[in-house]
CSV table of N, CA and C in Angstrom, one decimal:
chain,number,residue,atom,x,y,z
A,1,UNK,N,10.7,170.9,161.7
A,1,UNK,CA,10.9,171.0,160.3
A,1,UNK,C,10.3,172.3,159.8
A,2,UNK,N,11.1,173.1,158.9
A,2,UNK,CA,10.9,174.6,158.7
A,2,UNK,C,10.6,173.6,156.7
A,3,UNK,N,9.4,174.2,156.0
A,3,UNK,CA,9.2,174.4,154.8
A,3,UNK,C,9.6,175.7,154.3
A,4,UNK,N,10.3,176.0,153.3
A,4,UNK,CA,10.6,177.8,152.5
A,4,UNK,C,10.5,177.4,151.2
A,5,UNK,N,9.7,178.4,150.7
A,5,UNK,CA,9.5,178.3,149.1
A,5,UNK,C,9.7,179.8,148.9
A,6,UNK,N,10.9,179.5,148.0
A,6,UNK,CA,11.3,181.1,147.2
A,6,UNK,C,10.4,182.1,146.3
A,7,UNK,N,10.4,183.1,146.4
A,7,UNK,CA,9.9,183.2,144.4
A,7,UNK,C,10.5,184.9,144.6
A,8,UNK,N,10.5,185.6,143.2
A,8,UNK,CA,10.7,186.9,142.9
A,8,UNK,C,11.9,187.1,142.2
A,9,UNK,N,12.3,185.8,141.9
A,9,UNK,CA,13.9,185.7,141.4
A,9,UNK,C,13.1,185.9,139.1
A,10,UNK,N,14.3,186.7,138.8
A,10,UNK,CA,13.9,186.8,137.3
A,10,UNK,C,14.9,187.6,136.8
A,11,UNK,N,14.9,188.0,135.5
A,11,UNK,CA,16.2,188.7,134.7
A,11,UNK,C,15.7,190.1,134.8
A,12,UNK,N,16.6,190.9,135.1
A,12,UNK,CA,17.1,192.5,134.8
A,12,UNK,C,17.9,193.0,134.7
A,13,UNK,N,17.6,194.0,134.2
A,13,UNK,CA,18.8,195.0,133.4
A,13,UNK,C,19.8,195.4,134.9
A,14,UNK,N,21.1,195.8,134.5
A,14,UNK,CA,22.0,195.8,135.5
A,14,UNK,C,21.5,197.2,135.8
A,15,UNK,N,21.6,197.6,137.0
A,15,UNK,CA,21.0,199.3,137.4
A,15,UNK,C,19.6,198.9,138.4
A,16,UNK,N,18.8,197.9,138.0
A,16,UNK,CA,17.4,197.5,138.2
A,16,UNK,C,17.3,196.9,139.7
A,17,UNK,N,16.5,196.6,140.0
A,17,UNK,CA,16.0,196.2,141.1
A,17,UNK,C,14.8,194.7,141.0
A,18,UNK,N,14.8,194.4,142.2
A,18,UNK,CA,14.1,192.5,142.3
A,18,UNK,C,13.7,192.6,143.5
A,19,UNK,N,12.6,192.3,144.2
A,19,UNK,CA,12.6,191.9,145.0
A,19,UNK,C,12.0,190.3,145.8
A,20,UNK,N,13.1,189.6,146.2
A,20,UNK,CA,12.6,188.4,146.6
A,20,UNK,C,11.9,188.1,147.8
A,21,UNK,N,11.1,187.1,147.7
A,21,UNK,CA,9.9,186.5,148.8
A,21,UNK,C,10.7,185.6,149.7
A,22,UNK,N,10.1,184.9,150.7
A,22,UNK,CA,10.9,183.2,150.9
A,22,UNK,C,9.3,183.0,152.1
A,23,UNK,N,8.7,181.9,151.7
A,23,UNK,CA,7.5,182.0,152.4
A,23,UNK,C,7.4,181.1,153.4
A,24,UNK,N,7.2,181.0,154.6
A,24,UNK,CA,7.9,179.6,155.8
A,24,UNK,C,6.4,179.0,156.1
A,25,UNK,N,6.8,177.7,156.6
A,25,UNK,CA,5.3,177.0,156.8
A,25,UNK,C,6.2,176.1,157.7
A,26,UNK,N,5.6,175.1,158.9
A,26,UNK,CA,6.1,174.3,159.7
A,26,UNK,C,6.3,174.7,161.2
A,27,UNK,N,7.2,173.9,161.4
A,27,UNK,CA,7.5,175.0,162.8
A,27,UNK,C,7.4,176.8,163.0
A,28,UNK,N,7.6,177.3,164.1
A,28,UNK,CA,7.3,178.7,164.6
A,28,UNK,C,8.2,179.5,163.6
A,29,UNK,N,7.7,180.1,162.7
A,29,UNK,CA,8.9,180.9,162.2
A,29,UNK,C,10.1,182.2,162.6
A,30,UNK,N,9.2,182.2,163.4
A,30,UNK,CA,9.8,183.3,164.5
A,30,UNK,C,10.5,182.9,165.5
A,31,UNK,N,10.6,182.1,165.6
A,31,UNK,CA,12.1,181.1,166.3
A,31,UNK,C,13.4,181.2,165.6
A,32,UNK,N,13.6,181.4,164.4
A,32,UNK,CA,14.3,181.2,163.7
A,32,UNK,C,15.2,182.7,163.4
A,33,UNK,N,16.5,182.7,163.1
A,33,UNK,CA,17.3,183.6,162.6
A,33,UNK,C,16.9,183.3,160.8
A,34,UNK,N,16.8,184.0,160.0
A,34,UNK,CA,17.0,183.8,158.6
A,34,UNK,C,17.8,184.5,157.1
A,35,UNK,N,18.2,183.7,156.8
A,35,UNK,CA,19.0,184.3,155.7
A,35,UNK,C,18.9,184.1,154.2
A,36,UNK,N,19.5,185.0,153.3
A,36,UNK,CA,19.7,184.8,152.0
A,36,UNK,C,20.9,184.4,151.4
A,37,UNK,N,20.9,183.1,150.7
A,37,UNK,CA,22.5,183.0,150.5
A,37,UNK,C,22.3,182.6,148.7
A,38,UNK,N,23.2,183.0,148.6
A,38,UNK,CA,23.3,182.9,147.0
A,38,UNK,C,24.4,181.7,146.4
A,39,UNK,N,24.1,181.4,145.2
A,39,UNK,CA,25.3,180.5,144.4
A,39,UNK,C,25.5,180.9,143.0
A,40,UNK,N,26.3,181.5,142.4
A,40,UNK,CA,26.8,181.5,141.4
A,40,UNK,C,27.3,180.6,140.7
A,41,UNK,N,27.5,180.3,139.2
A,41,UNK,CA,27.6,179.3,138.4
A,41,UNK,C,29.2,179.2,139.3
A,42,UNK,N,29.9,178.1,138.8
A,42,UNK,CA,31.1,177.7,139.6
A,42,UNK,C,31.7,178.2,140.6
A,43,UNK,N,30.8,178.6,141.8
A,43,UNK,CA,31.6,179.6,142.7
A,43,UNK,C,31.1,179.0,144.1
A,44,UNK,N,31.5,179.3,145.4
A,44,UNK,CA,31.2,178.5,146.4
A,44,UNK,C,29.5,179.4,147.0
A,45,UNK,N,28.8,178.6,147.9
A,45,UNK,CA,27.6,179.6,148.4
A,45,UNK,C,28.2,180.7,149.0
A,46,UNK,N,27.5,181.7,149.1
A,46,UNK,CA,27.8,183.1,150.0
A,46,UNK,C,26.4,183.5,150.2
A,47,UNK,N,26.7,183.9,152.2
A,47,UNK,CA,25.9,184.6,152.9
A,47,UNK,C,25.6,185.8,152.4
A,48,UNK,N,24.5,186.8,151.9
A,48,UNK,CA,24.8,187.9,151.3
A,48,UNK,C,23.6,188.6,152.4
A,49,UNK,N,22.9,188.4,153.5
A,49,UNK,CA,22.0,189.0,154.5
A,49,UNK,C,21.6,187.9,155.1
A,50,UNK,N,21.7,188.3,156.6
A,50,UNK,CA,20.8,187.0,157.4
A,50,UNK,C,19.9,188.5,158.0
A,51,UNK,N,19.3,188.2,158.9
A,51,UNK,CA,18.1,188.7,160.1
A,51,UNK,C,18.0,188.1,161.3
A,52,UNK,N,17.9,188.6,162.3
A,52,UNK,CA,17.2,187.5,163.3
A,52,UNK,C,16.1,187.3,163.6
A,53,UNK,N,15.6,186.6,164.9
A,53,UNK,CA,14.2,186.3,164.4
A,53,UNK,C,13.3,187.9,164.9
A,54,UNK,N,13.6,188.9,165.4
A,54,UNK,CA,13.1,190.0,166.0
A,54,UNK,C,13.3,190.9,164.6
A,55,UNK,N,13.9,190.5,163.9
A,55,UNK,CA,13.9,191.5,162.8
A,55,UNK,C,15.2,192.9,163.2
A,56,UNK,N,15.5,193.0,164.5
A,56,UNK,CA,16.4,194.3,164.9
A,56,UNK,C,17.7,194.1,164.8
A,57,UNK,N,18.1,192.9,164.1
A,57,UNK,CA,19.7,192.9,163.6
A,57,UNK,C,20.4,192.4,162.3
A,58,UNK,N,20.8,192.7,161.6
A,58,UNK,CA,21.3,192.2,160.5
A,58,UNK,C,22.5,192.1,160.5
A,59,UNK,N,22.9,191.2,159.2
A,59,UNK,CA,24.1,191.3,158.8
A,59,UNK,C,24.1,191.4,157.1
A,60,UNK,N,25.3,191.5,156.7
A,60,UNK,CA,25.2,192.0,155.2
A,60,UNK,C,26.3,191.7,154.8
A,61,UNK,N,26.4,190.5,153.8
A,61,UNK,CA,28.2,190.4,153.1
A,61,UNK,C,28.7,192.1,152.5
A,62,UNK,N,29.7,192.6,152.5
A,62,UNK,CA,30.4,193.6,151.8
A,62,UNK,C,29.8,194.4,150.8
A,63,UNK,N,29.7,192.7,149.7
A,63,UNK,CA,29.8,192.7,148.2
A,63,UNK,C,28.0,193.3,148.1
A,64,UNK,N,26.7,193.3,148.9
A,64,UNK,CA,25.8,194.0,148.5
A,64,UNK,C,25.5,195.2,149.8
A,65,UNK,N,26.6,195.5,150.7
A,65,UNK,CA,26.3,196.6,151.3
A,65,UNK,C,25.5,197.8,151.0
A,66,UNK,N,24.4,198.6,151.5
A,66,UNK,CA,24.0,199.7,150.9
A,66,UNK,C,23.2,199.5,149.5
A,67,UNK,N,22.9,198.4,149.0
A,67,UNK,CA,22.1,198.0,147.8
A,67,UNK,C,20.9,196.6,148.2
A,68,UNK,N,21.4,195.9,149.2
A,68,UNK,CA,20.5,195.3,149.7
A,68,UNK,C,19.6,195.2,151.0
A,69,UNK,N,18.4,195.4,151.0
A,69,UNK,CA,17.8,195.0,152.3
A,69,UNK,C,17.2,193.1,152.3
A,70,UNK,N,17.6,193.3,153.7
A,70,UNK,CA,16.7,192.1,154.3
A,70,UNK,C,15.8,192.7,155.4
A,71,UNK,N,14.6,192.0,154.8
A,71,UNK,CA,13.4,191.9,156.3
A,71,UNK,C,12.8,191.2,156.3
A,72,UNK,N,11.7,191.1,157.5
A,72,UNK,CA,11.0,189.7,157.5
A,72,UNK,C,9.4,190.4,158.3
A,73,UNK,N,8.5,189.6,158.0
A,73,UNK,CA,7.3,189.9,158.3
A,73,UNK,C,6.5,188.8,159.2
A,74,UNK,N,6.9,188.8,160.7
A,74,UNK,CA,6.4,187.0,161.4
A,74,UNK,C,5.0,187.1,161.3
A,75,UNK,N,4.6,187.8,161.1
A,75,UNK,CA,2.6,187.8,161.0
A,75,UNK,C,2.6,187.0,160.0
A,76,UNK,N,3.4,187.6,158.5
A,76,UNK,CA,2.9,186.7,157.6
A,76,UNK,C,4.1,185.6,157.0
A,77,UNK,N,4.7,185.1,158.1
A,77,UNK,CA,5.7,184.1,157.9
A,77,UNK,C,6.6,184.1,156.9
A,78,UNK,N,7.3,185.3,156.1
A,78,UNK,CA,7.3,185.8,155.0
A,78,UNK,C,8.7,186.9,155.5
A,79,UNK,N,10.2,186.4,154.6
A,79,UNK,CA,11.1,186.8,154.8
A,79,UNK,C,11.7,187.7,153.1
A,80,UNK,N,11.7,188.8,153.1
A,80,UNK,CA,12.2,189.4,151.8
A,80,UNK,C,13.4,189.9,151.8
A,81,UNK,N,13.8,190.2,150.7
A,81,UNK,CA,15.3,190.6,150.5
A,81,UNK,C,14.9,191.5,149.1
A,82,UNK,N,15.1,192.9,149.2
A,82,UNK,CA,14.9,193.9,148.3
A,82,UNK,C,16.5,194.2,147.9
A,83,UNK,N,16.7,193.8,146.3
A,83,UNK,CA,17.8,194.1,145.6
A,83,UNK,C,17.7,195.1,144.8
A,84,UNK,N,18.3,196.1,145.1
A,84,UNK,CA,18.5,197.4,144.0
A,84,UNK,C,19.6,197.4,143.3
A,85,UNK,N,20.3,198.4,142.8
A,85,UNK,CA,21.0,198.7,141.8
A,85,UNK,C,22.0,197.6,141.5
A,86,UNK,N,21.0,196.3,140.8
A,86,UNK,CA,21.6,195.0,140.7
A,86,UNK,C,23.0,195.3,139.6
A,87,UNK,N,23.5,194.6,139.9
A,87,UNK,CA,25.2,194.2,138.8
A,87,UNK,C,25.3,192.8,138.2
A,88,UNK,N,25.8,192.9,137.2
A,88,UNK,CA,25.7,191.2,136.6
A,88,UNK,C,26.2,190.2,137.5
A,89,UNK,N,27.1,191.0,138.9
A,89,UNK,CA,28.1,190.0,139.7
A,89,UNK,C,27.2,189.5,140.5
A,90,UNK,N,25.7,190.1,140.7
A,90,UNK,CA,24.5,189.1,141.4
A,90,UNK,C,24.1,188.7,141.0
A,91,UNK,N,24.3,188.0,139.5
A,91,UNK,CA,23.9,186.5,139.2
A,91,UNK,C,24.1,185.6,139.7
A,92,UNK,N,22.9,185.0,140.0
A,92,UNK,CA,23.2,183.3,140.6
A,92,UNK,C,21.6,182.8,141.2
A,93,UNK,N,21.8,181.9,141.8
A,93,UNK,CA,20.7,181.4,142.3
A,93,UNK,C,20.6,181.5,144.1
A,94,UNK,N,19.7,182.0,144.3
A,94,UNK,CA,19.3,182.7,145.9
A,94,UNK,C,18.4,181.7,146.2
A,95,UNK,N,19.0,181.3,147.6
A,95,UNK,CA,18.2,180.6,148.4
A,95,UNK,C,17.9,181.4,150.1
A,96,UNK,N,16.8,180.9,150.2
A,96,UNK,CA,16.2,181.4,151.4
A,96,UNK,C,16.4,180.6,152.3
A,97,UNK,N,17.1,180.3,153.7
A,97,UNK,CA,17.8,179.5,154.4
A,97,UNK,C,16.7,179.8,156.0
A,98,UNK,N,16.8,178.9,156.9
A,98,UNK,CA,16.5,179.1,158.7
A,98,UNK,C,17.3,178.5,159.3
A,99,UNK,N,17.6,179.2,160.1
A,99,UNK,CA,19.2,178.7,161.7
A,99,UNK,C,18.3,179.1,162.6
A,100,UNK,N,18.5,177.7,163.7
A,100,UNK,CA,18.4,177.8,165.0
A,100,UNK,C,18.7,179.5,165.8
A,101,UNK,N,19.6,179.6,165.4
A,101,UNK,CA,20.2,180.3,166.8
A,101,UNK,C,21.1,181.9,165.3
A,102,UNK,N,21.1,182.7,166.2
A,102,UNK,CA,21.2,184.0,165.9
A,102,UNK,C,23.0,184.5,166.4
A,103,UNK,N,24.1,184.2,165.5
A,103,UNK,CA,25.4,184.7,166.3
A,103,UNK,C,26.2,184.9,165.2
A,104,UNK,N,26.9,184.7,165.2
A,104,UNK,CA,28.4,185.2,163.9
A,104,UNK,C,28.4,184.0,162.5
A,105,UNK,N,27.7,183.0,163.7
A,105,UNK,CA,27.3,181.3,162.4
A,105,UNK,C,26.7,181.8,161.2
A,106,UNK,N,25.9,183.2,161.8
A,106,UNK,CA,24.8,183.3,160.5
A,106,UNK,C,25.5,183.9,158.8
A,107,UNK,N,26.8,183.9,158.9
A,107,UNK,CA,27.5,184.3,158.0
A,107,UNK,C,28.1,183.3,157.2
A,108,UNK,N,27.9,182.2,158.0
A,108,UNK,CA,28.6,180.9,157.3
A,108,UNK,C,27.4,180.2,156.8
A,109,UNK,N,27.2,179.7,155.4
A,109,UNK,CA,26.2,179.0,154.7
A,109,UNK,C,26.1,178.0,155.5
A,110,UNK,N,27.2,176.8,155.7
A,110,UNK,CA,26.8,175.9,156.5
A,110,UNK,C,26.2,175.7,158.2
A,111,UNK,N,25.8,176.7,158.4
A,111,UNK,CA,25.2,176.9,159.9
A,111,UNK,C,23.5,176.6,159.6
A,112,UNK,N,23.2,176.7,158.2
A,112,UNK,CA,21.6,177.1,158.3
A,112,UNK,C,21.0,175.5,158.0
A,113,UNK,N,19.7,175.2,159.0
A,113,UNK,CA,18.8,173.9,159.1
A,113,UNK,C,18.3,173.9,158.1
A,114,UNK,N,17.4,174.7,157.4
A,114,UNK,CA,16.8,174.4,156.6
A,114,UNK,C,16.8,175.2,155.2
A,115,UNK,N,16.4,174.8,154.4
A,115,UNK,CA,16.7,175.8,152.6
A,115,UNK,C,15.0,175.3,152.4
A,116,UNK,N,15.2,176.2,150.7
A,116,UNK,CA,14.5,176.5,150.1
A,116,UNK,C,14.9,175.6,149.4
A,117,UNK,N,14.2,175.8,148.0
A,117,UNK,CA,14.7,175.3,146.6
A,117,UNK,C,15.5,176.4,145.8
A,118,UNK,N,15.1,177.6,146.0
A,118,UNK,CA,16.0,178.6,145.4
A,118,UNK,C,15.8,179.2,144.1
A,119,UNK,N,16.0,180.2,143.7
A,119,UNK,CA,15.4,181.4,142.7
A,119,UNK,C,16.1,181.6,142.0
A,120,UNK,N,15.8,182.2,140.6
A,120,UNK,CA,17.2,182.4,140.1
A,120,UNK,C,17.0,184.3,139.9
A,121,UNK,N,18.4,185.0,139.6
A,121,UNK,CA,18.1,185.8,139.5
A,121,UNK,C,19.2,186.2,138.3
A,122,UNK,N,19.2,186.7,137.0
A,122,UNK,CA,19.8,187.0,136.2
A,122,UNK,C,19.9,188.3,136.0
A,123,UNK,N,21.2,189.3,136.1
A,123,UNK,CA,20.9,190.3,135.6
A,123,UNK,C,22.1,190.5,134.6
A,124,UNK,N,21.3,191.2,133.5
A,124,UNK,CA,21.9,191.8,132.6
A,124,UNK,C,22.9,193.0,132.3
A,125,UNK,N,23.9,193.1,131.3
A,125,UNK,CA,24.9,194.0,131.4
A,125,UNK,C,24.2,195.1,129.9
């Protein structure tokens, strides 16, 4: 059992920048591949950055190419996702996800074992 508790999620001006936490407790965290997946008010989840557990590979939905990083810190069990030049279309609520295993799954929401409760992030037009 992987525990993740989100935080850093809040409202900003569209242009601005956020950056979110996701903090792991339980099993090894560094076993784990991890990701950020988001939900917008009536829209389906979307993978928007996973990691693996070495930190040396990512992936990145399209829609935040070049504006978002994912990284992760296994010393301090502590996976972030730096959002810059946010757009109102990143509204929604971000959850901090862990999967087993590290492959093309990590793009699909439903591959990941364990969540968070999830953050909200509002940005303004």
């Amino acid at each position: 059992q992987v525990q993740l508790v989100e935080s850093g999620g809040g409202l900003v001006q569209a242009g601005g920048s956020l950056r979110l936490s996701c903090a792991a407790s339980g099993r090894t965290f560094s076993n784990y591949a991890m990701g950020w997946i988001r939900q917008a008010p009536g829209k389906e989840r979307d993978v928007v950055a996973a990691i693996n557990w070495r930190g040396d590979n990512r992936y990145y939905a399209d829609s935040v190419k070049g504006r978002f990083t994912i990284s992760r810190d296994n010393a301090k069990n502590t996976v972030y996702l730096q959002m810059n030049s946010l757009k109102p279309d990143d509204t929604a609520v971000y959850y901090c996800a862990a999967d087993r295993a590290w492959g093309p799954g990590v793009q699909s929401w439903d591959e990941y074992d364990y969540w968070g409760q999830g953050t909200q992030v509002i940005v303004s037009s």
